[in-house]
GROMACS .gro file of C-alpha atoms in nm:
model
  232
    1UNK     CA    1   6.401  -6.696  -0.410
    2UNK     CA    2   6.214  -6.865  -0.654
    3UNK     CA    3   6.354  -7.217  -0.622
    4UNK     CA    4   6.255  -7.129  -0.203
    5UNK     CA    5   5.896  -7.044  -0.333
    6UNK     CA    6   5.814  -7.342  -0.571
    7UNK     CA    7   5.934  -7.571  -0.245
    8UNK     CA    8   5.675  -7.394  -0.037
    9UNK     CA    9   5.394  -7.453  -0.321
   10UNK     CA   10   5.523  -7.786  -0.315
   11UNK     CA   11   5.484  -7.848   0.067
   12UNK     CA   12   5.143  -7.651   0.024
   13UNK     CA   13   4.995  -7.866  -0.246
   14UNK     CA   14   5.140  -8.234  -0.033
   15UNK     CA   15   4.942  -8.050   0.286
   16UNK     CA   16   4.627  -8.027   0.053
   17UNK     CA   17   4.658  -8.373  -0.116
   18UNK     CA   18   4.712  -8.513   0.251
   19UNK     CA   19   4.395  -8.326   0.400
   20UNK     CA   20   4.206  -8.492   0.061
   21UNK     CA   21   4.328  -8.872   0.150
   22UNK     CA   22   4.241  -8.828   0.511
   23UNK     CA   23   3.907  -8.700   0.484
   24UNK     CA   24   3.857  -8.970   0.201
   25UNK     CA   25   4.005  -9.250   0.389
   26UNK     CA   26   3.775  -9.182   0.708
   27UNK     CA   27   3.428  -9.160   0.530
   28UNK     CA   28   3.242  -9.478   0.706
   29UNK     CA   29   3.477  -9.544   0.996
   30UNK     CA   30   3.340  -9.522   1.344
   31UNK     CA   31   3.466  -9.452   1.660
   32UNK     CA   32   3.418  -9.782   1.841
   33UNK     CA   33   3.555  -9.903   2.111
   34UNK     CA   34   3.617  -9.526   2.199
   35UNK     CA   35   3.545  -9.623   2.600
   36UNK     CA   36   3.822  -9.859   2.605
   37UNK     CA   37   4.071  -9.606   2.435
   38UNK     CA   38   3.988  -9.359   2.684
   39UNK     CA   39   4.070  -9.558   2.967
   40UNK     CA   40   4.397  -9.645   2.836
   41UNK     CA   41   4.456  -9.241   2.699
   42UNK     CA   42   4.392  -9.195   3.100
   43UNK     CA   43   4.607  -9.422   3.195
   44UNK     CA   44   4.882  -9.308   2.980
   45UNK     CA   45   4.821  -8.943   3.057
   46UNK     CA   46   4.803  -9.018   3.479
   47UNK     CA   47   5.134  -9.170   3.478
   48UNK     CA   48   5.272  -8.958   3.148
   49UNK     CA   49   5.112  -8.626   3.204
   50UNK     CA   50   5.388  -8.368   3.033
   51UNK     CA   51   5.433  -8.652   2.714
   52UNK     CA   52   5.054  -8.706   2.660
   53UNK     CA   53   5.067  -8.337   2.661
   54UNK     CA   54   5.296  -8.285   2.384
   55UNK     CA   55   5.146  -8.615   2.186
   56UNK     CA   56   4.794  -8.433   2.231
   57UNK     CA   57   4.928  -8.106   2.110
   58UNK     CA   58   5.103  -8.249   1.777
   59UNK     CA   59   4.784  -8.431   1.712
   60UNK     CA   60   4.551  -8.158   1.710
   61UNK     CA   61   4.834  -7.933   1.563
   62UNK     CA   62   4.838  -8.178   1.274
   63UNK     CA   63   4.422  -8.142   1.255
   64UNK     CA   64   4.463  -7.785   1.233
   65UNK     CA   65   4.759  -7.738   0.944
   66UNK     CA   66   4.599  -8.040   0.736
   67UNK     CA   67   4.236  -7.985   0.771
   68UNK     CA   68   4.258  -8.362   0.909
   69UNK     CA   69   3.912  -8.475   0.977
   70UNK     CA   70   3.811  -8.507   1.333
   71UNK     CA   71   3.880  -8.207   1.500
   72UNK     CA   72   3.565  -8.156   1.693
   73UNK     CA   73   3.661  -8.513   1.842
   74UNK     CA   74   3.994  -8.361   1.934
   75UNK     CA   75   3.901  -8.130   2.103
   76UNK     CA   76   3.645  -8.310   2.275
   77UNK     CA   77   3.935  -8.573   2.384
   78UNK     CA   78   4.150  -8.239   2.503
   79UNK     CA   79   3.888  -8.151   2.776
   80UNK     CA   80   3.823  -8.558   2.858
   81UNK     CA   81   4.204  -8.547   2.965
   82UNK     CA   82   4.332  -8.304   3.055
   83UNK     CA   83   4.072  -8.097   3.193
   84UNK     CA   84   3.874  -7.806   3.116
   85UNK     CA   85   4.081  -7.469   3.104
   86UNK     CA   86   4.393  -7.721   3.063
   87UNK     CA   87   4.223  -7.909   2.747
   88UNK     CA   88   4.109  -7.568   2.623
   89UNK     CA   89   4.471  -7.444   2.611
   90UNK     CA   90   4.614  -7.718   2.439
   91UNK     CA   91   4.341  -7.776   2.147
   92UNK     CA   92   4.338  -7.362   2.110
   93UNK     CA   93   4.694  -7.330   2.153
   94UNK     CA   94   4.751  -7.639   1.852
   95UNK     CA   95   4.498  -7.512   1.626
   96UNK     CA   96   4.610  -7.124   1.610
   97UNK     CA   97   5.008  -7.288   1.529
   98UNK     CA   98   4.834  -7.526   1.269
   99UNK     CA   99   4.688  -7.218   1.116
  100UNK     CA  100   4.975  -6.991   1.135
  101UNK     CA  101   5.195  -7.253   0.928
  102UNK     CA  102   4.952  -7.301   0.676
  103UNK     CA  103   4.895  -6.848   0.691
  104UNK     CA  104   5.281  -6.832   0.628
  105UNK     CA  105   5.327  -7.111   0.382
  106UNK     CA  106   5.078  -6.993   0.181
  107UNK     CA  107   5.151  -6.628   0.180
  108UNK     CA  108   5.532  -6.719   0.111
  109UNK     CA  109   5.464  -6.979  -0.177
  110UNK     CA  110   5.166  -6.770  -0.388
  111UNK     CA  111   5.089  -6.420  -0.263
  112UNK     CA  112   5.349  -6.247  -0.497
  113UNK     CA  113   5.292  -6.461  -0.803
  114UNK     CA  114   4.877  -6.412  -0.799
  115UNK     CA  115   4.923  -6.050  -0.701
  116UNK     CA  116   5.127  -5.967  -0.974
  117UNK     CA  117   4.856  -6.254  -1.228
  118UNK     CA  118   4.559  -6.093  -1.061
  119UNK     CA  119   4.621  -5.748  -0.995
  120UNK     CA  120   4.199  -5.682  -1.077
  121UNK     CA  121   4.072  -5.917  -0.883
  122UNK     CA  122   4.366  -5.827  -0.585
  123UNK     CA  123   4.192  -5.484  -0.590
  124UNK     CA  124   3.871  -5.647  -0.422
  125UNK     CA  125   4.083  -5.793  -0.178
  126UNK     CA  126   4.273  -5.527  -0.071
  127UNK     CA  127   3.915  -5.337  -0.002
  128UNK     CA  128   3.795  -5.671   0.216
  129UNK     CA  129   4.062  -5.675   0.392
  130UNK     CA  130   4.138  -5.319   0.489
  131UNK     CA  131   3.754  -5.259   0.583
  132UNK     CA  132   3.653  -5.579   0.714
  133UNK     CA  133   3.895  -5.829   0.715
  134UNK     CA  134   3.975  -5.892   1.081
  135UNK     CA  135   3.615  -5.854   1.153
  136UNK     CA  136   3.571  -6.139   0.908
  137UNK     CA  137   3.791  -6.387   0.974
  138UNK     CA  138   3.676  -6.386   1.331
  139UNK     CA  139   3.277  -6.479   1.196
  140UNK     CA  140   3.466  -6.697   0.983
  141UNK     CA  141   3.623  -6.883   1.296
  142UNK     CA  142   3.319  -6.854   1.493
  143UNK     CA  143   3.095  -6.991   1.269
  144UNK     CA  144   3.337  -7.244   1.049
  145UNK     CA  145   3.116  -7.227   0.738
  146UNK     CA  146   3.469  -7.285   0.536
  147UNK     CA  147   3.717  -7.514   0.581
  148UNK     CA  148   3.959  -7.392   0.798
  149UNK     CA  149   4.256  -7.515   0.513
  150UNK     CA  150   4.043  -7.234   0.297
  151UNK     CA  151   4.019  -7.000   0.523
  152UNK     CA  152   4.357  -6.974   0.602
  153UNK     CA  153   4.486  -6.966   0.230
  154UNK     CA  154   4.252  -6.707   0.146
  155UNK     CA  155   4.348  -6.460   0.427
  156UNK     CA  156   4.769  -6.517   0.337
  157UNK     CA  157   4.690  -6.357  -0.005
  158UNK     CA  158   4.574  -6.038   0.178
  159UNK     CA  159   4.768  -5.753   0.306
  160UNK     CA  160   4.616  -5.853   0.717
  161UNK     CA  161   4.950  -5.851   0.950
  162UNK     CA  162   5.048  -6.183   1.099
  163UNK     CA  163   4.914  -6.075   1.433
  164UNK     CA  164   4.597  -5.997   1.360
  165UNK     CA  165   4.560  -6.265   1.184
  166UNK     CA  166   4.637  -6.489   1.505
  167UNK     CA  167   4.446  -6.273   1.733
  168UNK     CA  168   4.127  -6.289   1.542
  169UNK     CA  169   4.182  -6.672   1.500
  170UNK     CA  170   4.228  -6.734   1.884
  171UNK     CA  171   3.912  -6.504   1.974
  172UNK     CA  172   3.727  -6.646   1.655
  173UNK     CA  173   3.812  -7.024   1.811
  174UNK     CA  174   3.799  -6.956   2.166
  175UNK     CA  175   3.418  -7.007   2.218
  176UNK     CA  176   3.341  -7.310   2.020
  177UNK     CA  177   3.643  -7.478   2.191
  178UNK     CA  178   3.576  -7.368   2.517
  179UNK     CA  179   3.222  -7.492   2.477
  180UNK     CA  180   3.350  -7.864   2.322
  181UNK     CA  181   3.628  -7.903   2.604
  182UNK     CA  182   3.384  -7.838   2.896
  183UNK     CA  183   3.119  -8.106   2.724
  184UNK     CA  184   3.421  -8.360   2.727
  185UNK     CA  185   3.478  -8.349   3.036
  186UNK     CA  186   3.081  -8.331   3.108
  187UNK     CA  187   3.110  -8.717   2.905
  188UNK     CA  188   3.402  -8.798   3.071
  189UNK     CA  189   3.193  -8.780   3.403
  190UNK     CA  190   2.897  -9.009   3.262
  191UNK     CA  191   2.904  -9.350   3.392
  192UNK     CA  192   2.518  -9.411   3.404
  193UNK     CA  193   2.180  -9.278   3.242
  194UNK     CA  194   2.124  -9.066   3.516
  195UNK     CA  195   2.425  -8.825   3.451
  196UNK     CA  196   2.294  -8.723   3.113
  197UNK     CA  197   2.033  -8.491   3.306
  198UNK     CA  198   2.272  -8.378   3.521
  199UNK     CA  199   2.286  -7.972   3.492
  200UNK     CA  200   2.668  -7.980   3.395
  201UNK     CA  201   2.553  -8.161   3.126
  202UNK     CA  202   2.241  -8.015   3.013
  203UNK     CA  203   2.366  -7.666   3.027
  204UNK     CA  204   2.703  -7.780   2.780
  205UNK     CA  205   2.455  -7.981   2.489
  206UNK     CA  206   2.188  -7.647   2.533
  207UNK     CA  207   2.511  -7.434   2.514
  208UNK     CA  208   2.657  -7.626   2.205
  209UNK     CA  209   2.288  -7.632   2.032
  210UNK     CA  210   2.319  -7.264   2.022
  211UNK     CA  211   2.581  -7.193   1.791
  212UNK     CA  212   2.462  -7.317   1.500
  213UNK     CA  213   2.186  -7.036   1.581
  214UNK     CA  214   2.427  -6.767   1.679
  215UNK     CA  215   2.708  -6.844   1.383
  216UNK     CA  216   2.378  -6.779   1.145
  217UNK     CA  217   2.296  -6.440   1.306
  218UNK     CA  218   2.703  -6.351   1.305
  219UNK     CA  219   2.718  -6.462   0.936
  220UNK     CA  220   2.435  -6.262   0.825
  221UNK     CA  221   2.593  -5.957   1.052
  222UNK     CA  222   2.918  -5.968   0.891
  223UNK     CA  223   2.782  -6.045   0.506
  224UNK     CA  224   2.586  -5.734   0.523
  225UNK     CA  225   2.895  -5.532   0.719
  226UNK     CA  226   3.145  -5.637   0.464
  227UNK     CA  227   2.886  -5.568   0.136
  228UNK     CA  228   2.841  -5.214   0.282
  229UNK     CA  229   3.179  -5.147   0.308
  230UNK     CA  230   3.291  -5.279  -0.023
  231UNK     CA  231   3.018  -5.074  -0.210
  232UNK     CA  232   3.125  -4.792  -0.088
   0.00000   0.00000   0.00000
């Protein structure tokens, strides 16, 4: 057992130092020549559909358990090709998997260890996460004011079952993803100055302008939830 849980810190700490390099190593790049790429991703996917599928998904899935940066683009590419309730399945579909693995691995590799270190401290989170947690890891996804590689550690060390934990994920996800796969395939339509005022598009940048505003009020909500519950 304990050999089994040093190889899962092991894996844990590689997925951490991985997520590190990438986000250092893309600092400065830009996506150019992104038209081009898209026209061959179409190609690929028009006469590849089920393979471009599965390359998509292990992509995004790879975004999601490493905290690669990027993801927004991802997802924006998902509803570009494939599709709006398509490209919405695949990105939310990757994403909740990537989670999971990073949910178990975590749990498995340092849960029992810091419980037994902690056991103070693991009194606080116990509370959160009997009175609030699901409730707060749904703000959490809604409003991504963490890193998603955080938010998922944090949440293995408490007692929350594995399915809530993937239900509030998917709901937590669902709206921003649903919002960034319909304005990918609102860009995927532009092909002159005229079709940025089109309503399609208008109503997708108005609809994606709002969540900063929304994931503020949600924060606050849920801050103010969870310190009322705790102090009781």
């Amino acid at each position: 057992m304990k050999s089994a849980q040093r190889l899962a810190q092991i894996v844990y700490l590689l997925i951490f130092v991985a997520g590190l390099f990438f986000l250092v190593l893309n600092q400065g790049h830009h996506h150019t020549k992104l038209h081009h790429l898209m026209t061959k991703l179409h190609e690929y996917r028009s006469q590849h559909y089920l393979l471009a599928a599965c390359a998509f998904f292990c992509v995004r899935f790879l975004c999601a358990a490493f905290a690669f940066p990027g993801s927004g683009m991802f997802t924006l590419m998902g509803g570009a090709l494939f599709g709006w309730l398509p490209g919405t399945f695949l990105v939310l579909l990757a994403n909740s998997t990537g989670s999971v693995v990073v949910f178990l691995l975590s749990r498995y590799a340092f849960k029992e260890s810091l419980e037994k270190k902690y056991q103070r401290q693991y009194a606080w989170i116990r509370r959160l996460s009997h009175h609030r947690g699901a409730a707060l890891l749904f703000f959490l996804r809604v409003i991504e004011v963490a890193p998603s590689f955080a938010v998922n550690s944090f949440f293995a060390l408490t007692e929350m079952r594995l399915r809530t934990y993937f239900t509030a994920t998917v709901l937590g996800a669902l709206p921003g993803i649903l919002l960034f796969t319909n304005l990918g395939v609102q860009a995927a339509s532009i092909r002159q100055l005229n079709d940025l005022v089109s309503p399609m598009v208008l109503a997708s940048l108005i609809s994606l302008a709002l969540i900063p505003l929304l994931s503020s009020i949600a924060w606050y909500l849920a801050r103010n939830d969870c310190s009322t519950s705790l102090s009781k």
